[in-house]
Every structure is written in structure tokens, then in C-alpha cells.
Amino acid sequence: MKPKQTWPEILLTKALRERGLAFSTNSRGLLGTPDIVFHRQKFVVFVHGCYWHRHHLCPRSRIPRKDALLWLRRFAQNVRHDQLVARRLRLDGWWIFVAWECEILRDPELVGAEVARELGRRNEIRG
Ligand SMILES: [Zn+2]
């Protein structure tokens, strides 16, 4: 069982379904447990929270004043982990799309359109 979806995940999967795209939200066995998986295209979407995954220059990724150094170290670990996961998945032939929480909340349809466009490019290349 997949734990409860976050609000951005719910919005994005709804936008993708409305586009008629078929995907899975169960990524058991896949490194980094991506939130949305297009198995046939070997294409995954990570819905990243801006705070924990450190969205660059995003107001949601502020650094807490208290214990700032500790937090910075922890954040750096998160980012390193994300990079490692992305690198390994790419080596296995997966395409990766990172969808940021703040962008989905602002305009889920727009992010859905970007995912669909990337997926289309992926299909073209794979033939
Ligand atoms: Zn953000």
C-alpha cells in the first residue's frame, strides 16, 4: 500500500488523468519510489516538496533560523540523495521529471502539460 498522497500529488495525477495519460502511482521496487510511473515509456515523475528537496530560490525552501547549520547539513543530504537516485535511474534507462510542489499548487494543468510534452519527446526518441 502506498501511503496517503500529498496534495500536490493529488492535483498533478488529476491533471494527468484529465489528459488521458495512463500511469501508476505504485512504484514498489523502483529506486527512490517515484510518485508517478509511466512503465511502458520508462518515465518517472518525482513530486518534490520545496522545503525538503530544496527548490532553488523558492520562498518555500527557507532555512530555519534555529540550528541553521544542522538543517543545512540535513538538506544537503536530501539533495545528494535525490541526485544519487536520479543518476542511478538514468543509468537504468529511466527518464526523470521533477515536479515542484509550488509550481503544481500554482497551476497543476501547466505542470501536467509539461509532463505530457516530455513524455511525448520520450516516445519520439524511443519510437
Ligand atoms: Zn518551490
PDB file of C-alpha atoms and ligand atoms in Angstrom:
ATOM      1  CA  MET A   1       0.000   0.000   0.000  1.00  0.00           C
ATOM      2  CA  LYS A   2       1.204   3.428  -0.899  1.00  0.00           C
ATOM      3  CA  PRO A   3       0.912   5.953   1.895  1.00  0.00           C
ATOM      4  CA  LYS A   4      -1.574   8.769   1.524  1.00  0.00           C
ATOM      5  CA  GLN A   5      -0.840  11.067  -1.409  1.00  0.00           C
ATOM      6  CA  THR A   6       0.168  14.655  -0.753  1.00  0.00           C
ATOM      7  CA  TRP A   7      -1.998  17.480  -2.049  1.00  0.00           C
ATOM      8  CA  PRO A   8       0.393  18.335  -4.936  1.00  0.00           C
ATOM      9  CA  GLU A   9       0.460  14.632  -5.925  1.00  0.00           C
ATOM     10  CA  ILE A  10      -3.341  14.528  -5.967  1.00  0.00           C
ATOM     11  CA  LEU A  11      -3.533  17.675  -8.126  1.00  0.00           C
ATOM     12  CA  LEU A  12      -0.915  16.516 -10.593  1.00  0.00           C
ATOM     13  CA  THR A  13      -2.277  12.990 -11.012  1.00  0.00           C
ATOM     14  CA  LYS A  14      -5.735  14.501 -11.585  1.00  0.00           C
ATOM     15  CA  ALA A  15      -4.317  16.834 -14.268  1.00  0.00           C
ATOM     16  CA  LEU A  16      -2.535  13.891 -15.944  1.00  0.00           C
ATOM     17  CA  ARG A  17      -5.664  11.709 -15.869  1.00  0.00           C
ATOM     18  CA  GLU A  18      -7.660  14.519 -17.465  1.00  0.00           C
ATOM     19  CA  ARG A  19      -5.143  14.398 -20.310  1.00  0.00           C
ATOM     20  CA  GLY A  20      -5.943  10.721 -20.743  1.00  0.00           C
ATOM     21  CA  LEU A  21      -2.497   9.569 -19.679  1.00  0.00           C
ATOM     22  CA  ALA A  22      -2.081   6.113 -18.162  1.00  0.00           C
ATOM     23  CA  PHE A  23       0.342   5.758 -15.307  1.00  0.00           C
ATOM     24  CA  SER A  24       0.886   4.081 -11.983  1.00  0.00           C
ATOM     25  CA  THR A  25       1.335   5.632  -8.566  1.00  0.00           C
ATOM     26  CA  ASN A  26       2.706   2.406  -7.178  1.00  0.00           C
ATOM     27  CA  SER A  27       6.459   2.379  -7.659  1.00  0.00           C
ATOM     28  CA  ARG A  28       7.310  -0.507  -5.364  1.00  0.00           C
ATOM     29  CA  GLY A  29      10.705  -1.870  -6.279  1.00  0.00           C
ATOM     30  CA  LEU A  30      11.813   1.283  -8.070  1.00  0.00           C
ATOM     31  CA  LEU A  31      14.717   3.193  -6.605  1.00  0.00           C
ATOM     32  CA  GLY A  32      13.677   6.387  -4.833  1.00  0.00           C
ATOM     33  CA  THR A  33       9.970   5.380  -5.025  1.00  0.00           C
ATOM     34  CA  PRO A  34       8.947   7.908  -7.692  1.00  0.00           C
ATOM     35  CA  ASP A  35       5.431   9.296  -7.232  1.00  0.00           C
ATOM     36  CA  ILE A  36       4.211   8.699 -10.787  1.00  0.00           C
ATOM     37  CA  VAL A  37       5.462   5.944 -13.080  1.00  0.00           C
ATOM     38  CA  PHE A  38       4.896   5.507 -16.819  1.00  0.00           C
ATOM     39  CA  HIS A  39       6.178   1.948 -17.082  1.00  0.00           C
ATOM     40  CA  ARG A  40       5.940   1.492 -20.842  1.00  0.00           C
ATOM     41  CA  GLN A  41       7.888   4.691 -21.503  1.00  0.00           C
ATOM     42  CA  LYS A  42      10.322   4.150 -18.601  1.00  0.00           C
ATOM     43  CA  PHE A  43       9.464   7.629 -17.404  1.00  0.00           C
ATOM     44  CA  VAL A  44       9.036   8.687 -13.792  1.00  0.00           C
ATOM     45  CA  VAL A  45       7.837  11.849 -12.092  1.00  0.00           C
ATOM     46  CA  PHE A  46       9.021  12.910  -8.668  1.00  0.00           C
ATOM     47  CA  VAL A  47       6.733  15.352  -6.914  1.00  0.00           C
ATOM     48  CA  HIS A  48       9.151  17.220  -4.702  1.00  0.00           C
ATOM     49  CA  GLY A  49       8.205  19.271  -1.668  1.00  0.00           C
ATOM     50  CA  CYS A  50      10.074  22.579  -1.975  1.00  0.00           C
ATOM     51  CA  TYR A  51      11.212  22.546   1.624  1.00  0.00           C
ATOM     52  CA  TRP A  52      12.727  19.075   1.978  1.00  0.00           C
ATOM     53  CA  HIS A  53      14.072  18.871  -1.529  1.00  0.00           C
ATOM     54  CA  ARG A  54      15.368  22.462  -1.563  1.00  0.00           C
ATOM     55  CA  HIS A  55      13.713  24.137  -4.514  1.00  0.00           C
ATOM     56  CA  HIS A  56      16.279  26.702  -5.597  1.00  0.00           C
ATOM     57  CA  LEU A  57      15.309  30.305  -4.729  1.00  0.00           C
ATOM     58  CA  CYS A  58      11.820  29.218  -3.750  1.00  0.00           C
ATOM     59  CA  PRO A  59      10.242  31.027  -0.764  1.00  0.00           C
ATOM     60  CA  ARG A  60       9.076  27.633   0.495  1.00  0.00           C
ATOM     61  CA  SER A  61      12.659  26.449   0.897  1.00  0.00           C
ATOM     62  CA  ARG A  62      13.686  28.960   3.557  1.00  0.00           C
ATOM     63  CA  ILE A  63      16.233  27.881   6.169  1.00  0.00           C
ATOM     64  CA  PRO A  64      15.115  27.785   9.793  1.00  0.00           C
ATOM     65  CA  ARG A  65      16.948  30.281  11.995  1.00  0.00           C
ATOM     66  CA  LYS A  66      17.302  27.891  14.871  1.00  0.00           C
ATOM     67  CA  ASP A  67      20.001  25.243  14.335  1.00  0.00           C
ATOM     68  CA  ALA A  68      20.598  26.547  10.821  1.00  0.00           C
ATOM     69  CA  LEU A  69      23.847  24.611  10.380  1.00  0.00           C
ATOM     70  CA  LEU A  70      22.225  21.347  11.368  1.00  0.00           C
ATOM     71  CA  TRP A  71      19.412  21.937   8.922  1.00  0.00           C
ATOM     72  CA  LEU A  72      21.801  22.883   6.147  1.00  0.00           C
ATOM     73  CA  ARG A  73      23.635  19.609   6.645  1.00  0.00           C
ATOM     74  CA  ARG A  74      20.405  17.632   6.611  1.00  0.00           C
ATOM     75  CA  PHE A  75      19.157  19.444   3.498  1.00  0.00           C
ATOM     76  CA  ALA A  76      22.461  18.778   1.754  1.00  0.00           C
ATOM     77  CA  GLN A  77      21.970  15.069   2.487  1.00  0.00           C
ATOM     78  CA  ASN A  78      18.484  15.169   0.976  1.00  0.00           C
ATOM     79  CA  VAL A  79      19.720  16.872  -2.185  1.00  0.00           C
ATOM     80  CA  ARG A  80      22.643  14.448  -2.503  1.00  0.00           C
ATOM     81  CA  HIS A  81      20.261  11.533  -2.089  1.00  0.00           C
ATOM     82  CA  ASP A  82      17.966  12.921  -4.815  1.00  0.00           C
ATOM     83  CA  GLN A  83      20.931  13.315  -7.166  1.00  0.00           C
ATOM     84  CA  LEU A  84      22.141   9.794  -6.476  1.00  0.00           C
ATOM     85  CA  VAL A  85      18.687   8.329  -7.101  1.00  0.00           C
ATOM     86  CA  ALA A  86      18.329  10.317 -10.345  1.00  0.00           C
ATOM     87  CA  ARG A  87      21.749   9.209 -11.583  1.00  0.00           C
ATOM     88  CA  ARG A  88      21.072   5.518 -10.894  1.00  0.00           C
ATOM     89  CA  LEU A  89      17.641   5.621 -12.504  1.00  0.00           C
ATOM     90  CA  ARG A  90      19.096   7.312 -15.601  1.00  0.00           C
ATOM     91  CA  LEU A  91      21.780   4.637 -15.795  1.00  0.00           C
ATOM     92  CA  ASP A  92      18.954   2.097 -15.824  1.00  0.00           C
ATOM     93  CA  GLY A  93      17.387   3.901 -18.762  1.00  0.00           C
ATOM     94  CA  TRP A  94      14.691   5.877 -16.959  1.00  0.00           C
ATOM     95  CA  TRP A  95      13.703   9.430 -17.781  1.00  0.00           C
ATOM     96  CA  ILE A  96      13.095  11.660 -14.816  1.00  0.00           C
ATOM     97  CA  PHE A  97      10.822  14.624 -14.420  1.00  0.00           C
ATOM     98  CA  VAL A  98      10.896  16.662 -11.206  1.00  0.00           C
ATOM     99  CA  ALA A  99       7.651  18.478 -10.459  1.00  0.00           C
ATOM    100  CA  TRP A 100       7.881  21.089  -7.701  1.00  0.00           C
ATOM    101  CA  GLU A 101       5.181  21.495  -5.088  1.00  0.00           C
ATOM    102  CA  CYS A 102       4.874  25.280  -5.524  1.00  0.00           C
ATOM    103  CA  GLU A 103       4.500  25.036  -9.306  1.00  0.00           C
ATOM    104  CA  ILE A 104       1.817  22.361  -9.061  1.00  0.00           C
ATOM    105  CA  LEU A 105      -0.095  24.358  -6.450  1.00  0.00           C
ATOM    106  CA  ARG A 106       0.090  27.435  -8.691  1.00  0.00           C
ATOM    107  CA  ASP A 107      -1.023  25.696 -11.882  1.00  0.00           C
ATOM    108  CA  PRO A 108      -1.425  21.902 -11.920  1.00  0.00           C
ATOM    109  CA  GLU A 109      -2.638  21.890 -15.538  1.00  0.00           C
ATOM    110  CA  LEU A 110       0.520  23.665 -16.680  1.00  0.00           C
ATOM    111  CA  VAL A 111       2.774  21.149 -14.921  1.00  0.00           C
ATOM    112  CA  GLY A 112       0.615  18.352 -16.343  1.00  0.00           C
ATOM    113  CA  ALA A 113       1.154  19.808 -19.812  1.00  0.00           C
ATOM    114  CA  GLU A 114       4.927  19.862 -19.256  1.00  0.00           C
ATOM    115  CA  VAL A 115       4.911  16.233 -18.155  1.00  0.00           C
ATOM    116  CA  ALA A 116       2.850  15.304 -21.220  1.00  0.00           C
ATOM    117  CA  ARG A 117       5.262  17.173 -23.506  1.00  0.00           C
ATOM    118  CA  GLU A 118       8.317  15.432 -22.030  1.00  0.00           C
ATOM    119  CA  LEU A 119       6.551  12.106 -22.291  1.00  0.00           C
ATOM    120  CA  GLY A 120       5.843  12.844 -25.948  1.00  0.00           C
ATOM    121  CA  ARG A 121       9.524  13.597 -26.564  1.00  0.00           C
ATOM    122  CA  ARG A 122      10.395  10.364 -24.822  1.00  0.00           C
ATOM    123  CA  ASN A 123       8.024   8.426 -27.095  1.00  0.00           C
ATOM    124  CA  GLU A 124       9.524  10.036 -30.206  1.00  0.00           C
ATOM    125  CA  ILE A 125      13.034   9.082 -29.212  1.00  0.00           C
ATOM    126  CA  ARG A 126      12.108   5.539 -28.269  1.00  0.00           C
ATOM    127  CA  GLY A 127       9.982   5.157 -31.394  1.00  0.00           C
TER     128      GLY A 127
HETATM  129 ZN    ZN B   1       9.114  25.802  -4.849  1.00  0.00          ZN
END
